[in-house]
């Protein structure tokens, strides 16, 4: 401890105080509306308050009386005056079933928006995007397209049944490909991965993948075979 | 009589930085500073909670101090204090349990305590960057905190919950901090934070900050500590060629299996990681890459694990910190069901450790005959020890001056089977 004795007290200059605390801010937000899209899937429309976000980010949401929250991509547009999330009730899950029980006029706990699954602002305005979603993984793409109506995109949406084409009218018909794996009512009968194998979008497109990690894993492999650089692939894993 | 404050620090470099800064503040207030609890008026335990083991270690340190009769003021701070505040307050009713964002206010809290103004369970405002630069610390290198918090949400990690959202320190403040520590005599600064590659201060990203740091017209070298391989730009690779920046990165890999990386929600692929290493080794074939690898993550198959084993050889890591996956409540991975049995995790971690030691020895041997500039941090009977630019431990016979840089030539390597030092002689 010699060095402490030798210490030159004069040498210590106080640095500028930076009074930033980085605690995660949470707040209660009122539920303004609920739209039930299938037996298990619904859109919660909630108060926005001062929560600004970038399309593609998520919020952690939970019931008002519990300590647990889960991540949900924001479904609504940046400019909307409320926030929406698209939730699928997971059987035996903890948070999603309790969110499903909530009613209009009730409250949810919401943490500040966060995440890096956003459109890179340095890319040119006419950049081609390929959005690939499984199930509720369509949520951030809904926000992208509503927030930036001029996006040049193709959206591949993988679901089991056509009824899971959640509010697909938000997308241009010609830019949206519904891939149904368990029935032939979609635009394509099969998985998104099967569609992608036979329909390549080129090396210059930017690919955004969202949903379960098995789909994302397989899509990475297919894109690699098609010569797409990992710099052009962006992924948001839900589970 | 001068009051005495003792510190024990667990976990990451950020904690070490914060302890150093606190220690320095205490010296400024007229305290003696030591590195244990013996005969101290105040004992500060700067805890970690990254694994269950870190929790245990943190508790062990507190209990040990109490068992050895520490009767002075006890302060428990750091990530475990954030995460288990209530539990700790219950278990140690006479301790002050201080959150990370109030940590920098500990000296004021201690003064207030001795002035009998407060009792435990007080709420002092600090802020995550309110640390004075440390004139004299527990380390030869001065750590510079540029950032706190993380927004990546890896599925195994509790840090975002305990450290909070990513927040960056202002460029001016960082540059000022470096000017000060260099004027105190430091020869090396270590850039630290929870997730430094995501640094962003009003549009100034990590590379742009680094450029301003190396452009300071002062004599020092820069070490970049632990960094995530997920947002490097071309400018960053260019900057690594700068003579002030040391050729060493602790680049967290966690797993070399693409599917495990996805389950971990890491923001890069193993292929991207490989490309980064390739670029680093083009800049300097001996570039030292050290890393963290988690073994036994839920659903990690034998084939997934084999990929991590292969990566250790393929990447020629200078050091691998092997972690057995440990479940942290309240994380996404804790809810994964297909877990790897404890026995298998132990087996895998031992296997990986052995491969990592072999790789380390192979890596270090390449330096024999080469010259380096070593910063001496330890002077013991008969030898001096320090780290060269590549962050490899080097021993030199004789008493050298601490915190001085010496040009040396590597002669050979010790026989130590786990962490062999290089042996060297001074050259002009
Ligand atoms: C960044 C991010 C954004 C997300 N955005 C959305 C979103 O917009 N909409 C949405 O519905 N979910 C989204 N999720 C998933 C969501 O956070 C929860 O995991 C999901 O609602 C289940 O939570 P739970 O508490 O009900 O179940 P838990 O008790 O947490 O989990 C039960 C089990 O179900 C599995 N599981 C989790 N999600 C699903 C799923 N969708 N289908 C089938 N099995 C699942 C888990 O692996 C776990 O084993 C997102 C996840 C992340 C990480």
XYZ file of C-alpha atoms and ligand atoms in Angstrom:
720
model
C 0.000 0.000 0.000
C 3.067 2.215 -0.275
C 1.704 3.896 -3.318
C -1.333 5.198 -1.468
C 0.875 6.890 1.093
C 2.830 8.582 -1.634
C -0.244 9.847 -3.274
C -0.288 13.415 -4.346
C -3.625 14.698 -3.257
C -3.227 17.907 -5.205
C -3.166 15.917 -8.379
C -6.728 14.795 -8.114
C -8.963 17.025 -10.082
C -12.656 16.420 -9.866
C -14.204 15.529 -13.179
C -17.401 17.150 -14.357
C -20.410 15.496 -12.783
C -22.590 13.770 -15.318
C -25.888 13.272 -13.582
C -27.176 10.558 -15.862
C -28.856 7.599 -14.304
C -29.618 4.847 -16.745
C -32.317 3.023 -14.871
C -34.911 1.452 -17.097
C -37.966 3.678 -16.939
C -41.280 1.900 -16.568
C -44.758 3.339 -16.499
C -48.363 2.235 -16.462
C -50.130 2.746 -19.799
C -53.863 2.526 -20.328
C -55.238 -0.049 -22.763
C -57.209 1.963 -25.339
C -58.422 -0.897 -27.487
C -57.991 -4.627 -28.146
C -58.432 -6.250 -31.571
C -58.717 -10.030 -31.560
C -57.269 -11.371 -34.831
C -57.459 -15.119 -34.139
C -58.373 -17.202 -31.081
C -54.909 -16.726 -29.687
C -53.602 -13.522 -31.252
C -54.584 -9.938 -30.530
C -53.413 -6.354 -30.904
C -53.163 -4.274 -27.745
C -53.486 -0.576 -28.431
C -52.080 1.386 -25.509
C -51.354 4.970 -24.533
C -48.086 6.213 -26.017
C -47.288 8.924 -23.471
C -43.810 10.297 -24.285
C -42.406 7.073 -25.701
C -40.690 7.868 -28.989
C -39.243 4.909 -30.831
C -37.703 3.817 -34.087
C -39.636 1.291 -36.181
C -38.295 -2.180 -35.391
C -37.685 -1.531 -31.699
C -39.477 -3.411 -28.958
C -40.952 -2.626 -25.572
C -41.148 -4.842 -22.501
C -44.762 -5.162 -21.449
C -46.413 -6.938 -18.538
C -49.631 -7.044 -16.572
C -50.002 -4.214 -14.036
C -50.051 -6.410 -10.958
C -47.034 -8.638 -11.689
C -43.286 -8.297 -11.700
C -42.792 -10.046 -15.048
C -42.584 -8.409 -18.439
C -41.776 -9.747 -21.911
C -40.414 -8.135 -25.049
C -42.903 -7.206 -27.780
C -41.974 -5.535 -31.063
C -43.891 -2.354 -31.675
C -46.586 -2.958 -34.304
C -47.746 0.613 -34.842
C -46.081 3.419 -36.809
C -43.542 5.862 -35.398
C -45.898 8.781 -36.036
C -49.022 7.220 -34.479
C -50.264 8.789 -31.293
C -50.693 5.429 -29.573
C -48.575 2.276 -29.284
C -49.672 -1.113 -30.558
C -48.245 -4.577 -29.966
C -49.252 -7.841 -31.617
C -49.345 -10.675 -29.087
C -49.816 -14.384 -29.503
C -50.912 -16.242 -26.429
C -48.382 -18.985 -25.788
C -49.860 -22.058 -24.180
C -48.577 -22.451 -20.605
C -46.735 -19.168 -20.942
C -46.515 -16.758 -18.046
C -47.055 -13.281 -19.457
C -48.902 -13.674 -22.782
C -51.941 -15.483 -21.251
C -52.265 -12.802 -18.586
C -52.046 -10.035 -21.228
C -54.874 -11.776 -23.068
C -57.094 -11.519 -19.999
C -56.756 -7.738 -19.776
C -59.585 -5.477 -20.881
C -59.967 -2.108 -22.516
C -59.595 0.586 -19.827
C -57.150 -1.584 -17.899
C -53.409 -0.936 -17.646
C -50.131 -2.562 -18.634
C -46.590 -1.908 -17.444
C -44.436 -0.645 -20.326
C -40.667 -0.115 -20.394
C -38.979 2.344 -22.733
C -38.510 1.164 -26.356
C -35.162 -0.391 -27.136
C -33.388 -2.471 -29.777
C -31.224 -2.340 -32.871
C -33.494 -4.121 -35.375
C -34.018 -0.909 -37.283
C -33.542 0.341 -40.840
C -30.023 1.671 -41.368
C -30.462 5.344 -42.206
C -27.294 5.395 -44.296
C -28.756 3.071 -46.926
C -30.055 4.704 -50.134
C -33.738 5.647 -50.379
C -34.403 3.075 -53.116
C -32.679 0.224 -51.225
C -34.374 -3.137 -51.759
C -35.459 -4.878 -48.541
C -36.618 -8.435 -48.049
C -38.530 -8.947 -44.815
C -38.941 -12.534 -43.667
C -41.226 -13.263 -40.726
C -42.617 -16.255 -38.945
C -45.885 -15.834 -37.002
C -46.020 -12.647 -34.908
C -42.532 -11.868 -36.247
C -44.409 -9.750 -38.769
C -44.898 -7.063 -36.134
C -41.749 -4.958 -36.714
C -42.329 -5.095 -40.491
C -45.833 -3.740 -39.989
C -44.228 -0.840 -38.143
C -41.532 -0.370 -40.841
C -44.052 -0.216 -43.656
C -46.520 2.069 -41.863
C -43.733 4.371 -40.652
C -41.974 4.561 -44.042
C -44.600 4.199 -46.786
C -42.045 4.502 -49.614
C -39.990 1.447 -48.640
C -39.055 -0.827 -51.516
C -39.740 -4.210 -49.957
C -40.974 -7.776 -50.342
C -42.409 -9.414 -47.255
C -42.454 -13.186 -46.864
C -44.736 -14.214 -44.028
C -44.548 -17.801 -42.814
C -47.534 -19.170 -40.881
C -49.339 -22.460 -40.461
C -52.808 -21.307 -41.515
C -54.015 -18.411 -43.675
C -55.992 -16.911 -40.778
C -52.617 -15.935 -39.285
C -52.075 -13.357 -42.045
C -52.563 -10.721 -39.377
C -54.023 -7.515 -40.872
C -52.179 -8.117 -44.140
C -54.046 -5.285 -45.898
C -51.462 -2.954 -44.401
C -49.037 -4.245 -47.056
C -49.148 -3.791 -50.836
C -50.691 -6.951 -52.224
C -47.872 -7.426 -54.724
C -45.188 -7.023 -52.032
C -46.648 -9.541 -49.578
C -46.216 -13.308 -49.906
C -48.169 -15.408 -47.432
C -46.516 -18.814 -47.062
C -48.831 -21.312 -45.368
C -47.260 -24.582 -44.290
C -50.384 -26.503 -43.178
C -52.899 -25.568 -45.863
C -52.903 -24.237 -49.412
C -54.889 -21.033 -48.882
C -51.877 -18.720 -48.924
C -49.988 -17.234 -51.865
C -47.558 -20.097 -51.536
C -48.079 -23.502 -49.957
C -44.966 -24.310 -47.929
C -42.499 -22.694 -45.564
C -40.829 -19.333 -46.173
C -37.567 -21.216 -46.477
C -38.941 -23.297 -49.372
C -40.132 -20.129 -51.068
C -36.756 -18.456 -50.608
C -34.867 -21.410 -52.067
C -36.644 -20.993 -55.377
C -37.020 -17.217 -55.348
C -33.802 -15.368 -54.837
C -33.713 -11.605 -54.295
C -30.041 -11.002 -54.990
C -26.907 -9.996 -53.126
C -27.651 -6.312 -52.921
C -30.909 -6.563 -51.013
C -30.931 -6.143 -47.226
C -32.626 -9.022 -45.462
C -34.471 -8.623 -42.156
C -35.445 -11.853 -40.413
C -37.792 -11.983 -37.451
C -39.428 -14.755 -35.457
C -38.338 -18.134 -34.171
C -34.675 -19.013 -34.298
C -35.021 -22.212 -36.320
C -36.492 -20.264 -39.236
C -33.795 -17.597 -38.887
C -31.061 -20.228 -38.793
C -32.313 -21.903 -41.967
C -32.744 -18.598 -43.775
C -29.153 -17.633 -42.948
C -27.981 -20.865 -44.583
C -30.064 -20.318 -47.706
C -28.932 -16.716 -48.067
C -25.334 -17.777 -47.634
C -25.758 -20.273 -50.451
C -27.202 -17.455 -52.550
C -24.031 -15.452 -51.882
C -25.561 -12.819 -49.591
C -23.069 -11.272 -47.183
C -23.872 -11.404 -43.447
C -23.480 -7.609 -43.493
C -26.768 -7.542 -45.385
C -28.627 -9.799 -42.954
C -30.296 -8.500 -39.799
C -32.069 -10.777 -37.340
C -34.461 -10.416 -34.418
C -34.894 -13.680 -32.529
C -38.142 -14.049 -30.552
C -37.661 -17.530 -29.100
C -5.808 9.256 13.164
C -6.521 8.704 9.518
C -9.555 6.602 8.733
C -8.954 3.465 6.698
C -11.107 2.191 3.840
C -10.765 -1.307 2.382
C -11.966 -2.509 -1.011
C -12.688 -5.877 -2.511
C -13.675 -5.930 -6.181
C -15.298 -8.805 -8.023
C -16.112 -9.193 -11.680
C -15.500 -6.963 -14.625
C -13.096 -4.190 -15.498
C -15.853 -1.667 -15.150
C -16.080 -2.585 -11.480
C -12.307 -2.269 -11.202
C -12.442 1.139 -12.837
C -15.135 2.244 -10.424
C -13.231 0.917 -7.404
C -10.075 2.707 -8.524
C -11.954 5.953 -8.953
C -13.584 5.584 -5.541
C -10.271 4.708 -3.887
C -8.747 7.820 -5.350
C -11.607 9.958 -4.087
C -11.122 8.510 -0.588
C -7.409 9.300 -0.641
C -8.318 12.823 -1.574
C -10.572 12.956 1.465
C -7.647 11.906 3.672
C -8.331 8.191 4.045
C -5.826 5.345 3.904
C -6.838 2.855 1.247
C -6.165 -0.879 1.451
C -7.193 -3.996 -0.408
C -8.888 -5.998 2.369
C -11.148 -5.514 5.368
C -8.541 -5.891 8.120
C -8.617 -3.018 10.639
C -10.650 -0.832 8.318
C -13.254 1.730 9.308
C -15.080 1.186 6.032
C -15.116 -1.936 3.893
C -16.533 -1.665 0.376
C -17.423 -4.836 -1.518
C -17.945 -4.078 -5.206
C -19.939 -7.135 -6.234
C -20.745 -8.938 -9.459
C -23.783 -10.975 -10.369
C -22.997 -12.234 -13.841
C -23.140 -15.883 -12.767
C -24.433 -17.720 -9.717
C -20.809 -18.262 -8.774
C -20.216 -14.519 -8.739
C -23.136 -14.143 -6.328
C -21.610 -16.799 -4.104
C -18.164 -15.216 -4.257
C -19.606 -11.814 -3.408
C -21.442 -13.225 -0.384
C -18.310 -15.109 0.649
C -16.285 -11.888 0.708
C -18.879 -10.129 2.880
C -19.198 -13.089 5.256
C -15.444 -13.479 5.505
C -15.023 -9.854 6.508
C -17.736 -10.192 9.154
C -16.330 -13.493 10.428
C -12.920 -11.889 10.729
C -14.494 -9.331 12.991
C -15.055 -6.370 10.689
C -17.008 -4.007 12.904
C -16.762 -0.844 10.818
C -19.049 0.479 8.151
C -19.915 -2.127 5.525
C -20.885 -1.131 1.990
C -22.150 -3.606 -0.571
C -22.367 -2.180 -4.052
C -22.140 -3.349 -7.681
C -24.458 -5.467 -9.753
C -25.408 -7.931 -7.047
C -26.520 -4.999 -4.926
C -28.779 -3.869 -7.760
C -30.191 -7.289 -8.348
C -30.647 -8.563 -4.788
C -30.958 -5.322 -2.833
C -33.798 -6.400 -0.558
C -32.299 -9.802 0.137
C -28.915 -8.266 1.024
C -30.464 -5.604 3.229
C -32.348 -8.285 5.096
C -29.321 -10.512 5.518
C -26.883 -7.730 6.418
C -29.047 -5.195 8.260
C -26.071 -3.033 9.207
C -24.748 -2.807 5.684
C -25.358 -0.052 3.187
C -26.516 -1.658 -0.045
C -25.804 0.851 -2.794
C -27.078 0.657 -6.388
C -24.700 1.118 -9.309
C -26.139 4.493 -10.184
C -25.383 5.726 -6.662
C -22.012 4.056 -6.393
C -20.016 7.155 -7.234
C -21.556 8.912 -4.222
C -20.102 6.374 -1.754
C -17.445 8.781 -0.410
C -20.130 11.361 0.399
C -22.202 8.626 1.981
C -19.284 7.526 4.157
C -18.648 11.086 5.288
C -22.334 11.497 6.081
C -22.269 8.241 8.028
C -19.332 9.331 10.164
C -20.999 12.713 10.685
C -23.962 10.682 11.976
C -26.192 12.224 9.354
C -27.430 8.952 7.930
C -28.018 5.302 8.657
C -28.108 2.371 6.202
C -30.845 2.441 3.543
C -30.085 5.957 2.394
C -30.692 7.311 -1.049
C -27.731 9.289 -2.344
C -27.719 10.589 -5.875
C -24.599 9.809 -7.868
C -24.890 9.082 -11.580
C -23.077 6.419 -13.524
C -20.225 8.657 -14.703
C -19.652 10.816 -11.634
C -16.215 9.410 -10.955
C -13.129 11.547 -10.558
C -10.134 10.291 -12.525
C -7.978 8.191 -10.259
C -4.568 9.666 -9.527
C -3.364 6.475 -7.902
C -5.233 3.231 -8.058
C -4.943 -0.473 -7.600
C -3.724 -0.713 -11.194
C -0.865 0.428 -13.381
C -3.258 1.085 -16.230
C -5.886 3.718 -15.889
C -9.344 2.600 -16.798
C -11.506 5.060 -18.652
C -15.225 4.471 -18.470
C -16.906 5.585 -21.668
C -20.255 3.885 -21.468
C -22.601 2.022 -19.142
C -25.551 -0.316 -19.611
C -26.496 -2.582 -22.499
C -29.486 -2.854 -24.819
C -28.567 -6.129 -26.503
C -30.742 -8.417 -24.375
C -28.734 -11.604 -24.789
C -30.921 -14.382 -23.454
C -28.449 -15.516 -20.753
C -27.553 -12.113 -19.422
C -28.900 -10.247 -16.442
C -26.737 -7.175 -17.043
C -29.347 -5.021 -18.849
C -31.624 -5.504 -15.863
C -28.973 -4.560 -13.308
C -26.800 -2.048 -15.190
C -29.733 -0.554 -17.058
C -30.028 0.993 -20.482
C -27.010 1.899 -22.585
C -25.784 5.393 -21.916
C -22.617 7.026 -23.275
C -20.333 9.494 -21.587
C -19.678 12.716 -23.467
C -16.629 12.873 -25.754
C -15.302 16.003 -24.015
C -15.509 14.359 -20.634
C -13.666 11.261 -21.822
C -10.873 13.267 -23.466
C -10.545 15.398 -20.345
C -10.376 12.250 -18.216
C -7.562 10.869 -20.385
C -5.624 14.152 -20.289
C -5.840 14.066 -16.500
C -4.731 10.485 -15.994
C -1.851 10.910 -18.441
C -0.797 13.968 -16.454
C -0.850 11.749 -13.338
C 1.800 9.623 -15.041
C -0.232 6.798 -16.548
C 1.286 5.265 -19.661
C -1.676 3.162 -20.669
C -5.424 3.750 -20.645
C -7.962 0.964 -20.894
C -11.253 1.861 -22.529
C -14.050 0.234 -20.539
C -17.806 0.003 -20.430
C -20.493 -2.660 -20.506
C -20.913 -2.610 -24.289
C -18.389 -0.161 -25.696
C -18.873 -0.933 -29.389
C -22.351 0.628 -29.082
C -20.862 3.888 -27.816
C -22.807 6.808 -29.234
C -22.639 10.362 -27.985
C -24.831 12.578 -30.150
C -23.799 10.768 -33.314
C -20.147 10.196 -32.377
C -19.756 6.419 -32.543
C -17.030 4.252 -31.061
C -14.599 4.620 -33.977
C -15.048 8.376 -34.083
C -14.379 8.548 -30.343
C -11.316 6.341 -30.659
C -9.980 8.609 -33.413
C -10.245 11.623 -31.110
C -8.520 9.679 -28.327
C -5.514 8.668 -30.446
C -5.305 12.197 -31.847
C -4.608 13.589 -28.362
C -1.106 14.969 -28.517
C 0.091 13.055 -25.462
C 2.329 10.085 -24.830
C 0.252 7.040 -23.863
C -1.018 3.788 -25.298
C -4.611 2.660 -25.563
C -5.997 -0.741 -24.735
C -9.533 -1.581 -25.724
C -11.032 -3.917 -23.180
C -13.888 -6.320 -23.638
C -15.856 -5.601 -26.803
C -18.797 -7.154 -28.652
C -18.086 -8.094 -32.274
C -21.346 -6.703 -33.596
C -20.885 -3.178 -34.886
C -17.394 -2.618 -36.270
C -16.952 -0.270 -39.203
C -14.022 0.123 -41.617
C -12.716 3.095 -39.674
C -12.335 0.919 -36.595
C -10.056 -1.508 -38.442
C -8.050 1.426 -39.828
C -7.598 2.815 -36.325
C -6.258 -0.484 -35.041
C -3.156 0.228 -37.173
C -2.445 3.361 -35.131
C 0.747 3.026 -33.049
C -1.034 4.182 -29.896
C -3.540 1.328 -30.045
C -2.278 -1.972 -28.680
C -2.838 -5.097 -30.823
C -5.174 -6.845 -28.421
C -8.948 -7.207 -28.244
C -11.055 -9.212 -25.837
C -13.685 -10.121 -28.382
C -16.546 -12.029 -26.751
C -17.487 -15.092 -28.792
C -19.646 -17.108 -26.318
C -20.177 -19.957 -28.812
C -19.019 -20.898 -32.292
C -22.280 -22.654 -33.125
C -24.560 -20.503 -35.267
C -27.693 -22.008 -33.735
C -26.480 -21.475 -30.162
C -25.553 -17.873 -31.013
C -29.100 -17.335 -32.256
C -30.583 -18.873 -29.117
C -28.357 -16.560 -27.114
C -29.693 -13.659 -29.240
C -26.134 -12.573 -29.935
C -25.980 -9.877 -32.574
C -23.402 -11.563 -34.834
C -22.801 -14.879 -36.531
C -19.730 -17.057 -36.188
C -18.995 -16.342 -39.848
C -18.881 -12.633 -39.123
C -16.630 -13.319 -36.149
C -14.253 -15.306 -38.374
C -14.121 -12.448 -40.856
C -13.288 -9.979 -38.098
C -10.411 -12.173 -36.895
C -9.146 -12.490 -40.446
C -9.046 -8.720 -40.789
C -7.298 -8.340 -37.434
C -4.641 -10.878 -38.348
C -4.113 -9.125 -41.671
C -3.344 -5.964 -39.751
C -0.961 -7.900 -37.502
C -0.473 -11.690 -37.778
C 0.213 -11.832 -34.026
C -2.822 -9.761 -33.043
C -3.894 -11.068 -29.633
C -7.523 -12.089 -29.508
C -8.816 -13.226 -26.154
C -12.388 -14.270 -25.607
C -15.206 -15.597 -23.425
C -16.891 -18.892 -24.231
C -19.967 -20.273 -22.489
C -20.285 -24.050 -22.445
C -23.453 -26.004 -21.751
C -25.939 -23.351 -22.843
C -29.469 -24.869 -22.997
C -29.826 -27.089 -26.066
C -26.075 -27.002 -26.811
C -25.539 -30.336 -28.572
C -22.276 -32.256 -28.716
C -21.868 -30.991 -32.296
C -22.456 -27.372 -31.189
C -19.850 -27.772 -28.471
C -17.402 -29.309 -30.914
C -17.672 -26.149 -33.002
C -16.564 -24.075 -30.006
C -13.663 -26.478 -29.415
C -12.626 -26.228 -33.063
C -12.886 -22.439 -32.941
C -10.284 -22.252 -30.168
C -7.705 -23.848 -32.428
C -8.864 -22.167 -35.574
C -8.843 -18.668 -34.079
C -5.580 -19.157 -32.136
C -6.941 -17.345 -29.115
C -4.375 -15.872 -26.755
C -6.648 -16.660 -23.836
C -10.130 -18.090 -23.376
C -12.244 -17.380 -20.356
C -14.435 -20.485 -20.133
C -17.759 -20.134 -18.348
C -19.987 -23.024 -17.477
C -23.479 -21.792 -18.324
C -25.197 -20.829 -15.110
C -28.878 -20.062 -15.035
C -29.796 -16.521 -14.066
C -33.382 -16.148 -12.929
C -35.375 -13.598 -14.863
C -33.540 -14.179 -18.122
C -34.980 -15.734 -21.283
C -32.472 -18.616 -21.156
C -33.678 -19.494 -17.653
C -37.007 -20.399 -19.253
C -35.421 -22.719 -21.806
C -36.212 -26.295 -21.016
C -33.703 -28.517 -22.800
C -30.830 -27.931 -20.382
C -27.421 -29.615 -20.402
C -26.854 -31.708 -17.243
C -24.363 -30.256 -14.763
C -21.996 -33.215 -15.123
C -21.872 -32.800 -18.881
C -21.306 -29.053 -18.513
C -18.365 -29.724 -16.209
C -16.924 -32.252 -18.638
C -17.247 -29.847 -21.549
C -15.749 -26.935 -19.681
C -12.740 -29.000 -18.627
C -12.234 -30.134 -22.192
C -12.464 -26.595 -23.515
C -10.122 -25.264 -20.823
C -7.476 -27.784 -21.816
C -7.733 -26.951 -25.503
C -7.611 -23.263 -24.608
C -4.430 -23.693 -22.548
C -2.760 -25.521 -25.439
C -3.782 -22.735 -27.816
C -2.502 -20.091 -25.407
C 0.902 -21.765 -25.102
C 1.144 -22.135 -28.867
C 0.203 -18.504 -29.315
C 2.727 -17.242 -26.750
C 5.594 -19.288 -28.167
C 5.438 -17.225 -31.357
C 6.844 -14.281 -29.412
C 10.168 -15.908 -28.542
C 12.937 -13.831 -30.098
C 10.658 -10.821 -30.659
C 10.986 -7.406 -29.029
C 8.247 -5.604 -27.162
C 7.616 -2.664 -24.902
C 6.555 -3.841 -21.470
C 4.756 -1.778 -18.852
C 5.974 -2.983 -15.460
C 3.224 -3.496 -12.883
C 4.816 -5.832 -10.320
C 8.254 -5.747 -8.755
C 9.049 -8.738 -6.558
C 12.160 -10.307 -5.090
C 14.465 -10.844 -7.971
C 12.153 -10.135 -10.879
C 9.814 -7.589 -12.430
C 6.676 -8.357 -14.332
C 4.438 -6.542 -16.752
C 2.515 -6.692 -19.985
C 3.694 -5.903 -23.487
C 1.604 -4.375 -26.243
C -0.015 -7.749 -26.931
C -1.108 -8.162 -23.305
C 0.987 -11.194 -22.586
C 2.696 -11.443 -19.187
C 6.455 -10.951 -19.347
C 9.021 -11.458 -16.574
C 12.401 -9.763 -16.497
C 15.127 -10.595 -13.982
C 16.004 -7.773 -11.562
C 14.255 -4.802 -10.018
C 12.808 -2.445 -12.586
C 10.715 0.662 -12.028
C 7.003 0.191 -11.686
C 4.777 1.985 -14.192
C 7.716 2.404 -16.580
C 7.916 1.153 -20.141
C 10.951 -0.961 -21.084
C 12.068 -2.305 -24.443
C 12.664 -6.000 -24.021
C 13.483 -9.071 -26.044
C 11.646 -12.323 -25.342
C 14.075 -15.144 -24.558
C 11.871 -18.124 -23.719
C 8.781 -19.205 -21.849
C 8.229 -20.542 -18.338
C 7.167 -24.134 -17.850
C 3.976 -23.252 -15.963
C 1.307 -25.499 -17.399
C -1.615 -23.061 -17.252
C -0.439 -19.484 -17.563
C 3.225 -19.415 -18.551
C 4.966 -16.035 -18.543
C 7.406 -15.116 -21.247
C 10.933 -14.450 -19.976
C 12.799 -11.504 -21.399
C 15.849 -9.287 -21.190
C 16.099 -5.540 -21.536
C 17.357 -4.193 -24.841
C 18.185 -0.646 -25.851
C -37.126 -8.835 -29.079
C -38.365 -9.676 -28.931
C -39.563 -9.255 -29.483
C -40.711 -10.029 -29.361
N -41.863 -9.602 -29.949
C -42.990 -10.349 -29.864
C -44.194 -9.925 -30.519
O -44.231 -8.892 -31.177
N -45.282 -10.709 -30.363
C -45.264 -11.884 -29.639
O -46.323 -12.534 -29.540
N -44.128 -12.295 -29.034
C -43.014 -11.566 -29.128
N -41.852 -11.990 -28.487
C -41.925 -13.161 -27.585
C -42.420 -12.684 -26.213
O -41.448 -11.856 -25.616
C -42.689 -13.818 -25.229
O -41.611 -14.704 -25.243
C -43.952 -14.579 -25.544
O -45.074 -13.709 -25.476
C -44.136 -15.730 -24.534
O -44.093 -15.214 -23.227
P -44.808 -15.976 -22.037
O -44.421 -15.335 -20.754
O -46.265 -16.108 -22.292
O -44.210 -17.430 -22.120
P -42.914 -17.938 -21.340
O -43.383 -18.408 -20.018
O -41.874 -16.928 -21.374
O -42.434 -19.074 -22.334
C -42.996 -20.340 -22.469
C -42.308 -21.102 -23.602
O -42.838 -20.708 -24.864
C -41.834 -20.503 -25.844
N -42.290 -19.392 -26.710
C -42.033 -18.079 -26.561
N -42.654 -17.363 -27.531
C -43.298 -18.241 -28.298
C -44.121 -18.121 -29.448
N -44.392 -16.936 -29.994
N -44.628 -19.247 -29.963
C -44.381 -20.453 -29.422
N -43.600 -20.643 -28.323
C -43.070 -19.551 -27.772
C -40.603 -20.135 -25.040
O -39.441 -20.573 -25.710
C -40.797 -20.872 -23.718
O -40.187 -22.127 -23.756
C -40.688 -11.246 -28.638
C -39.475 -11.665 -28.065
C -38.328 -10.907 -28.217
C -37.038 -11.387 -27.614
